[in-house]
PDB file of C-alpha atoms in Angstrom:
ATOM      1  CA  MET A   1      -7.647 -18.243  14.202  1.00  0.00           C
ATOM      2  CA  SER A   2     -11.075 -16.630  13.924  1.00  0.00           C
ATOM      3  CA  LEU A   3     -11.365 -13.960  11.246  1.00  0.00           C
ATOM      4  CA  ALA A   4     -14.635 -12.532  12.545  1.00  0.00           C
ATOM      5  CA  THR A   5     -12.721  -9.504  13.806  1.00  0.00           C
ATOM      6  CA  ARG A   6      -9.310  -8.019  13.022  1.00  0.00           C
ATOM      7  CA  ALA A   7      -6.356  -9.755  14.661  1.00  0.00           C
ATOM      8  CA  PRO A   8      -4.618  -7.688  17.355  1.00  0.00           C
ATOM      9  CA  GLY A   9      -0.904  -7.107  17.765  1.00  0.00           C
ATOM     10  CA  PRO A  10       1.879  -5.653  15.611  1.00  0.00           C
ATOM     11  CA  GLU A  11       3.720  -7.460  12.844  1.00  0.00           C
ATOM     12  CA  LEU A  12       7.322  -8.554  13.333  1.00  0.00           C
ATOM     13  CA  MET A  13       8.616  -6.246  10.593  1.00  0.00           C
ATOM     14  CA  ASP A  14       7.227  -3.235  12.482  1.00  0.00           C
ATOM     15  CA  ALA A  15       9.516  -3.810  15.482  1.00  0.00           C
ATOM     16  CA  GLU A  16      11.679  -0.744  16.096  1.00  0.00           C
ATOM     17  CA  ASP A  17      14.678  -2.891  17.051  1.00  0.00           C
ATOM     18  CA  LEU A  18      14.597  -5.102  13.959  1.00  0.00           C
ATOM     19  CA  ASP A  19      18.099  -5.550  12.558  1.00  0.00           C
ATOM     20  CA  PRO A  20      18.604  -3.396   9.415  1.00  0.00           C
ATOM     21  CA  GLY A  21      19.933  -6.356   7.446  1.00  0.00           C
ATOM     22  CA  THR A  22      16.908  -8.419   8.360  1.00  0.00           C
ATOM     23  CA  TYR A  23      14.618  -5.520   7.474  1.00  0.00           C
ATOM     24  CA  ARG A  24      16.279  -5.284   4.056  1.00  0.00           C
ATOM     25  CA  ALA A  25      15.791  -9.002   3.413  1.00  0.00           C
ATOM     26  CA  VAL A  26      12.143  -8.747   4.484  1.00  0.00           C
ATOM     27  CA  LEU A  27      11.474  -5.802   2.146  1.00  0.00           C
ATOM     28  CA  HIS A  28      13.104  -7.580  -0.780  1.00  0.00           C
ATOM     29  CA  ASP A  29      10.959 -10.663  -0.243  1.00  0.00           C
ATOM     30  CA  LEU A  30       7.827  -8.535   0.195  1.00  0.00           C
ATOM     31  CA  ALA A  31       8.533  -7.037  -3.222  1.00  0.00           C
ATOM     32  CA  ARG A  32       8.657 -10.599  -4.574  1.00  0.00           C
ATOM     33  CA  VAL A  33       5.339 -11.318  -2.874  1.00  0.00           C
ATOM     34  CA  ASN A  34       3.899  -8.234  -4.584  1.00  0.00           C
ATOM     35  CA  THR A  35       5.071  -9.501  -7.961  1.00  0.00           C
ATOM     36  CA  VAL A  36       3.685 -13.016  -7.497  1.00  0.00           C
ATOM     37  CA  THR A  37       0.330 -11.745  -6.185  1.00  0.00           C
ATOM     38  CA  MET A  38       0.021  -8.961  -8.806  1.00  0.00           C
ATOM     39  CA  ALA A  39      -0.230  -6.425  -5.978  1.00  0.00           C
ATOM     40  CA  ARG A  40       0.732  -3.406  -8.078  1.00  0.00           C
ATOM     41  CA  ARG A  41      -1.895  -3.906 -10.775  1.00  0.00           C
ATOM     42  CA  PRO A  42      -4.880  -2.316  -8.940  1.00  0.00           C
ATOM     43  CA  THR A  43      -2.955   0.912  -8.310  1.00  0.00           C
ATOM     44  CA  LEU A  44      -1.791   1.162 -11.917  1.00  0.00           C
ATOM     45  CA  ARG A  45      -5.333   0.575 -13.145  1.00  0.00           C
ATOM     46  CA  PHE A  46      -6.573   3.329 -10.852  1.00  0.00           C
ATOM     47  CA  LEU A  47      -3.982   5.689 -12.323  1.00  0.00           C
ATOM     48  CA  ASP A  48      -5.147   4.751 -15.807  1.00  0.00           C
ATOM     49  CA  SER A  49      -8.675   5.771 -14.831  1.00  0.00           C
ATOM     50  CA  VAL A  50      -7.867   9.141 -13.243  1.00  0.00           C
ATOM     51  CA  MET A  51      -5.013  10.281 -15.477  1.00  0.00           C
ATOM     52  CA  ARG A  52      -6.803  10.198 -18.814  1.00  0.00           C
ATOM     53  CA  GLY A  53      -6.063  13.404 -20.679  1.00  0.00           C
ATOM     54  CA  ARG A  54      -3.485  14.550 -18.098  1.00  0.00           C
ATOM     55  CA  SER A  55       0.176  15.024 -18.946  1.00  0.00           C
ATOM     56  CA  THR A  56       1.670  15.617 -15.485  1.00  0.00           C
ATOM     57  CA  LEU A  57       1.415  13.746 -12.202  1.00  0.00           C
ATOM     58  CA  ARG A  58       2.497  14.705  -8.700  1.00  0.00           C
ATOM     59  CA  LEU A  59       1.985  11.631  -6.522  1.00  0.00           C
ATOM     60  CA  LEU A  60       2.591  10.769  -2.883  1.00  0.00           C
ATOM     61  CA  ASP A  61       3.044   7.123  -1.896  1.00  0.00           C
ATOM     62  CA  VAL A  62       2.625   6.569   1.852  1.00  0.00           C
ATOM     63  CA  GLY A  63       4.604   3.626   3.242  1.00  0.00           C
ATOM     64  CA  PHE A  64       6.759   2.830   0.205  1.00  0.00           C
ATOM     65  CA  GLY A  65       8.848   0.043   1.800  1.00  0.00           C
ATOM     66  CA  ASP A  66      11.063  -1.445  -0.902  1.00  0.00           C
ATOM     67  CA  GLY A  67       9.974   1.210  -3.406  1.00  0.00           C
ATOM     68  CA  ASP A  68       8.680  -1.356  -5.900  1.00  0.00           C
ATOM     69  CA  MET A  69       5.319   0.379  -6.297  1.00  0.00           C
ATOM     70  CA  LEU A  70       6.901   3.743  -7.041  1.00  0.00           C
ATOM     71  CA  ARG A  71       9.272   2.176  -9.548  1.00  0.00           C
ATOM     72  CA  SER A  72       6.298   0.569 -11.270  1.00  0.00           C
ATOM     73  CA  ILE A  73       4.481   3.900 -11.348  1.00  0.00           C
ATOM     74  CA  ALA A  74       7.575   5.571 -12.799  1.00  0.00           C
ATOM     75  CA  GLY A  75       7.625   2.993 -15.601  1.00  0.00           C
ATOM     76  CA  TRP A  76       3.888   3.381 -16.126  1.00  0.00           C
ATOM     77  CA  ALA A  77       4.213   7.172 -16.440  1.00  0.00           C
ATOM     78  CA  LYS A  78       7.180   6.970 -18.815  1.00  0.00           C
ATOM     79  CA  ALA A  79       5.343   4.569 -21.109  1.00  0.00           C
ATOM     80  CA  ARG A  80       2.467   7.065 -21.367  1.00  0.00           C
ATOM     81  CA  GLY A  81       4.537  10.200 -21.782  1.00  0.00           C
ATOM     82  CA  ILE A  82       3.415  11.568 -18.425  1.00  0.00           C
ATOM     83  CA  VAL A  83       5.829  13.873 -16.625  1.00  0.00           C
ATOM     84  CA  ALA A  84       5.837  12.531 -13.077  1.00  0.00           C
ATOM     85  CA  GLN A  85       7.028  13.794  -9.717  1.00  0.00           C
ATOM     86  CA  LEU A  86       6.861  10.842  -7.345  1.00  0.00           C
ATOM     87  CA  VAL A  87       7.431  11.185  -3.619  1.00  0.00           C
ATOM     88  CA  GLY A  88       7.461   8.324  -1.125  1.00  0.00           C
ATOM     89  CA  ILE A  89       7.239   8.753   2.640  1.00  0.00           C
ATOM     90  CA  ASP A  90       7.954   5.959   5.120  1.00  0.00           C
ATOM     91  CA  LEU A  91       8.251   5.937   8.903  1.00  0.00           C
ATOM     92  CA  ASN A  92      11.133   3.445   8.956  1.00  0.00           C
ATOM     93  CA  PRO A  93      14.454   5.306   8.510  1.00  0.00           C
ATOM     94  CA  ASN A  94      15.987   2.282   6.780  1.00  0.00           C
ATOM     95  CA  SER A  95      13.455   2.201   3.948  1.00  0.00           C
ATOM     96  CA  ALA A  96      14.786   5.154   1.964  1.00  0.00           C
ATOM     97  CA  GLY A  97      18.279   3.743   1.535  1.00  0.00           C
ATOM     98  CA  ILE A  98      17.002   0.287   0.641  1.00  0.00           C
ATOM     99  CA  ALA A  99      14.585   1.645  -1.955  1.00  0.00           C
ATOM    100  CA  ALA A 100      17.032   4.153  -3.414  1.00  0.00           C
ATOM    101  CA  ALA A 101      19.685   1.457  -3.910  1.00  0.00           C
ATOM    102  CA  GLN A 102      17.354  -0.307  -6.343  1.00  0.00           C
ATOM    103  CA  THR A 103      16.121   2.788  -8.153  1.00  0.00           C
ATOM    104  CA  GLY A 104      17.703   4.150 -11.300  1.00  0.00           C
ATOM    105  CA  ARG A 105      18.861   7.750 -11.166  1.00  0.00           C
ATOM    106  CA  ASP A 106      16.686   8.551 -14.159  1.00  0.00           C
ATOM    107  CA  MET A 107      13.521   7.717 -12.231  1.00  0.00           C
ATOM    108  CA  PRO A 108      11.660  10.776 -10.851  1.00  0.00           C
ATOM    109  CA  ILE A 109      11.354   9.347  -7.325  1.00  0.00           C
ATOM    110  CA  ASP A 110      12.145  11.106  -4.061  1.00  0.00           C
ATOM    111  CA  TYR A 111      12.235   8.761  -1.052  1.00  0.00           C
ATOM    112  CA  ARG A 112      11.724  10.450   2.315  1.00  0.00           C
ATOM    113  CA  THR A 113      11.524   9.449   5.962  1.00  0.00           C
ATOM    114  CA  GLY A 114       8.857  10.794   8.301  1.00  0.00           C
ATOM    115  CA  ASP A 115       5.155  11.300   8.891  1.00  0.00           C
ATOM    116  CA  TYR A 116       2.885  11.813   5.880  1.00  0.00           C
ATOM    117  CA  ALA A 117       1.004  14.552   7.791  1.00  0.00           C
ATOM    118  CA  ALA A 118       4.042  16.803   7.420  1.00  0.00           C
ATOM    119  CA  LEU A 119       3.468  16.831   3.650  1.00  0.00           C
ATOM    120  CA  ALA A 120       0.100  18.568   3.776  1.00  0.00           C
ATOM    121  CA  GLY A 121      -0.426  21.555   1.516  1.00  0.00           C
ATOM    122  CA  GLN A 122       1.956  20.430  -1.243  1.00  0.00           C
ATOM    123  CA  GLU A 123      -0.569  20.155  -4.075  1.00  0.00           C
ATOM    124  CA  TRP A 124      -0.678  16.395  -4.616  1.00  0.00           C
ATOM    125  CA  ASP A 125      -2.591  15.133  -7.622  1.00  0.00           C
ATOM    126  CA  VAL A 126      -2.813  11.584  -6.294  1.00  0.00           C
ATOM    127  CA  ILE A 127      -2.101  10.032  -2.911  1.00  0.00           C
ATOM    128  CA  ALA A 128      -1.738   6.267  -2.726  1.00  0.00           C
ATOM    129  CA  SER A 129      -0.783   3.535  -0.328  1.00  0.00           C
ATOM    130  CA  SER A 130      -0.188  -0.131  -0.989  1.00  0.00           C
ATOM    131  CA  LEU A 131      -0.458  -2.816   1.693  1.00  0.00           C
ATOM    132  CA  VAL A 132      -0.151  -0.241   4.464  1.00  0.00           C
ATOM    133  CA  ALA A 133      -3.699   0.220   5.762  1.00  0.00           C
ATOM    134  CA  HIS A 134      -3.739  -3.042   7.712  1.00  0.00           C
ATOM    135  CA  HIS A 135      -0.699  -1.867   9.681  1.00  0.00           C
ATOM    136  CA  MET A 136      -2.772   1.046  11.059  1.00  0.00           C
ATOM    137  CA  SER A 137      -5.215   1.211  13.913  1.00  0.00           C
ATOM    138  CA  GLU A 138      -8.741   2.301  13.036  1.00  0.00           C
ATOM    139  CA  ALA A 139      -8.093   5.777  14.451  1.00  0.00           C
ATOM    140  CA  GLU A 140      -4.882   6.092  12.434  1.00  0.00           C
ATOM    141  CA  LEU A 141      -6.631   4.956   9.280  1.00  0.00           C
ATOM    142  CA  ILE A 142      -9.503   7.407   9.711  1.00  0.00           C
ATOM    143  CA  ALA A 143      -6.982  10.236  10.075  1.00  0.00           C
ATOM    144  CA  PHE A 144      -5.199   9.023   6.931  1.00  0.00           C
ATOM    145  CA  LEU A 145      -8.441   8.900   4.959  1.00  0.00           C
ATOM    146  CA  ARG A 146      -9.220  12.475   5.980  1.00  0.00           C
ATOM    147  CA  PHE A 147      -5.726  13.569   4.945  1.00  0.00           C
ATOM    148  CA  MET A 148      -6.068  12.027   1.504  1.00  0.00           C
ATOM    149  CA  GLU A 149      -9.553  13.431   0.988  1.00  0.00           C
ATOM    150  CA  GLN A 150      -8.303  16.920   1.803  1.00  0.00           C
ATOM    151  CA  GLU A 151      -4.968  16.834  -0.016  1.00  0.00           C
ATOM    152  CA  ALA A 152      -5.452  14.811  -3.238  1.00  0.00           C
ATOM    153  CA  ARG A 153      -6.716  16.961  -6.117  1.00  0.00           C
ATOM    154  CA  VAL A 154      -7.324  14.217  -8.678  1.00  0.00           C
ATOM    155  CA  GLY A 155      -7.961  11.213  -6.458  1.00  0.00           C
ATOM    156  CA  TRP A 156      -6.603   8.788  -3.906  1.00  0.00           C
ATOM    157  CA  PHE A 157      -6.271   5.023  -3.690  1.00  0.00           C
ATOM    158  CA  VAL A 158      -5.811   2.519  -0.872  1.00  0.00           C
ATOM    159  CA  ASN A 159      -4.579  -0.850  -2.115  1.00  0.00           C
ATOM    160  CA  ASP A 160      -4.869  -3.421   0.644  1.00  0.00           C
ATOM    161  CA  LEU A 161      -5.719  -7.000   1.566  1.00  0.00           C
ATOM    162  CA  HIS A 162      -9.113  -8.606   2.099  1.00  0.00           C
ATOM    163  CA  ARG A 163      -9.576 -10.526   5.357  1.00  0.00           C
ATOM    164  CA  HIS A 164     -10.677 -13.703   3.644  1.00  0.00           C
ATOM    165  CA  ARG A 165     -10.519 -17.309   4.851  1.00  0.00           C
ATOM    166  CA  PHE A 166      -9.160 -18.735   1.583  1.00  0.00           C
ATOM    167  CA  ALA A 167      -6.306 -16.198   1.535  1.00  0.00           C
ATOM    168  CA  HIS A 168      -5.539 -16.879   5.195  1.00  0.00           C
ATOM    169  CA  VAL A 169      -5.321 -20.630   4.596  1.00  0.00           C
ATOM    170  CA  GLY A 170      -3.571 -20.463   1.244  1.00  0.00           C
ATOM    171  CA  TYR A 171      -0.860 -17.891   1.930  1.00  0.00           C
ATOM    172  CA  PRO A 172       1.303 -20.116   4.172  1.00  0.00           C
ATOM    173  CA  LEU A 173       1.421 -22.746   1.426  1.00  0.00           C
ATOM    174  CA  LEU A 174       2.549 -20.190  -1.146  1.00  0.00           C
ATOM    175  CA  ALA A 175       5.082 -18.617   1.220  1.00  0.00           C
ATOM    176  CA  ARG A 176       6.598 -21.980   2.109  1.00  0.00           C
ATOM    177  CA  ALA A 177       6.851 -23.057  -1.529  1.00  0.00           C
ATOM    178  CA  ALA A 178       8.507 -19.744  -2.471  1.00  0.00           C
ATOM    179  CA  ARG A 179      10.933 -19.970   0.498  1.00  0.00           C
ATOM    180  CA  TRP A 180      10.299 -16.415   1.556  1.00  0.00           C
ATOM    181  CA  HIS A 181      11.877 -15.011   4.711  1.00  0.00           C
ATOM    182  CA  PRO A 182      10.390 -16.416   7.958  1.00  0.00           C
ATOM    183  CA  ILE A 183       9.163 -12.960   8.949  1.00  0.00           C
ATOM    184  CA  VAL A 184       7.425 -12.614   5.585  1.00  0.00           C
ATOM    185  CA  ARG A 185       5.779 -15.997   6.155  1.00  0.00           C
ATOM    186  CA  HIS A 186       4.600 -14.973   9.624  1.00  0.00           C
ATOM    187  CA  ASP A 187       3.608 -11.399   8.850  1.00  0.00           C
ATOM    188  CA  GLY A 188       1.863 -12.242   5.593  1.00  0.00           C
ATOM    189  CA  ARG A 189      -0.723 -14.392   7.317  1.00  0.00           C
ATOM    190  CA  LEU A 190      -1.084 -11.912  10.154  1.00  0.00           C
ATOM    191  CA  SER A 191      -1.516  -9.110   7.603  1.00  0.00           C
ATOM    192  CA  ILE A 192      -4.492 -10.931   6.129  1.00  0.00           C
ATOM    193  CA  ALA A 193      -5.963 -11.342   9.616  1.00  0.00           C
ATOM    194  CA  ARG A 194      -5.369  -7.649  10.372  1.00  0.00           C
ATOM    195  CA  SER A 195      -6.934  -6.364   7.159  1.00  0.00           C
ATOM    196  CA  PHE A 196     -10.475  -5.090   6.696  1.00  0.00           C
ATOM    197  CA  ARG A 197     -13.725  -6.344   5.212  1.00  0.00           C
ATOM    198  CA  PRO A 198     -16.129  -4.248   3.109  1.00  0.00           C
ATOM    199  CA  ALA A 199     -18.517  -3.433   5.978  1.00  0.00           C
ATOM    200  CA  GLU A 200     -15.603  -2.265   8.091  1.00  0.00           C
ATOM    201  CA  TRP A 201     -14.359  -0.031   5.292  1.00  0.00           C
ATOM    202  CA  ARG A 202     -17.823   1.489   5.026  1.00  0.00           C
ATOM    203  CA  ASP A 203     -17.728   2.308   8.727  1.00  0.00           C
ATOM    204  CA  LEU A 204     -14.252   3.819   8.422  1.00  0.00           C
ATOM    205  CA  LEU A 205     -15.287   6.010   5.496  1.00  0.00           C
ATOM    206  CA  ALA A 206     -18.375   7.152   7.370  1.00  0.00           C
ATOM    207  CA  ALA A 207     -16.254   8.018  10.401  1.00  0.00           C
ATOM    208  CA  ALA A 208     -13.994  10.077   8.114  1.00  0.00           C
ATOM    209  CA  ASN A 209     -17.055  11.813   6.596  1.00  0.00           C
ATOM    210  CA  ILE A 210     -16.263  10.517   3.119  1.00  0.00           C
ATOM    211  CA  SER A 211     -19.209   9.462   0.981  1.00  0.00           C
ATOM    212  CA  ALA A 212     -17.827   9.460  -2.575  1.00  0.00           C
ATOM    213  CA  ALA A 213     -15.167   6.744  -2.274  1.00  0.00           C
ATOM    214  CA  LYS A 214     -15.789   3.280  -3.702  1.00  0.00           C
ATOM    215  CA  ILE A 215     -14.788  -0.050  -2.169  1.00  0.00           C
ATOM    216  CA  GLU A 216     -13.485  -2.331  -4.916  1.00  0.00           C
ATOM    217  CA  ARG A 217     -12.604  -6.040  -4.882  1.00  0.00           C
ATOM    218  CA  ARG A 218      -9.578  -6.989  -6.952  1.00  0.00           C
ATOM    219  CA  PHE A 219      -8.060 -10.374  -7.729  1.00  0.00           C
ATOM    220  CA  PRO A 220      -6.512 -12.046  -5.813  1.00  0.00           C
ATOM    221  CA  PHE A 221      -8.046 -11.211  -2.417  1.00  0.00           C
ATOM    222  CA  ARG A 222      -7.536  -7.465  -2.659  1.00  0.00           C
ATOM    223  CA  LEU A 223      -9.863  -4.923  -1.138  1.00  0.00           C
ATOM    224  CA  CYS A 224      -9.167  -1.425  -2.433  1.00  0.00           C
ATOM    225  CA  VAL A 225     -10.751   1.945  -1.757  1.00  0.00           C
ATOM    226  CA  ALA A 226     -10.812   4.468  -4.607  1.00  0.00           C
ATOM    227  CA  ARG A 227     -11.705   8.136  -4.684  1.00  0.00           C
ATOM    228  CA  ARG A 228     -12.000   9.701  -8.132  1.00  0.00           C
ATOM    229  CA  ARG A 229     -12.749  13.391  -8.411  1.00  0.00           C
TER     230      ARG A 229
END
């Protein structure tokens, strides 16, 4: 597969008729992928940088999936004495129940189903997404960037993959060794092929009329976009 341009086509996990039990198994294994690949670390480091001197946090996570990122943020905030209000929004109606089942009642997390655009005007400090951007079309991503730029008072962060040959070749070996779900094996490689490169992110930011965001490379094979106010 050539990686010169983004791969077309949806991922298997995005199918509307995917069996709920299969979707649950896929989300659980994706959370394991996130742990193995240290996927949550860039977002937590971003929060460290923008939350210095702040004691409260109202955060929106777009596309929360299994909820593992929000649970990590809840633990991060508790360890720092930050009073957090964490809201996750996901288009898949099965995500909220799956995430909530793994979330302690003491965690300040509210999982919701729907379109992030409906949550405009609710005074978010930070808006974040993790491994969601590559699921979007360019037009959808530009609209999302504009939403975050308008709605996030402290900053916003996109944590996503880097369309890189080494990652594309190496992921199947890791996924096979870890015995992850077949859909996770398939979609993981396609996700890499559907993700963006730095020049493409620059074009997207320009199309959204955003000049202050920074494109940041993070290990391993992460390409993140950060806006600090």
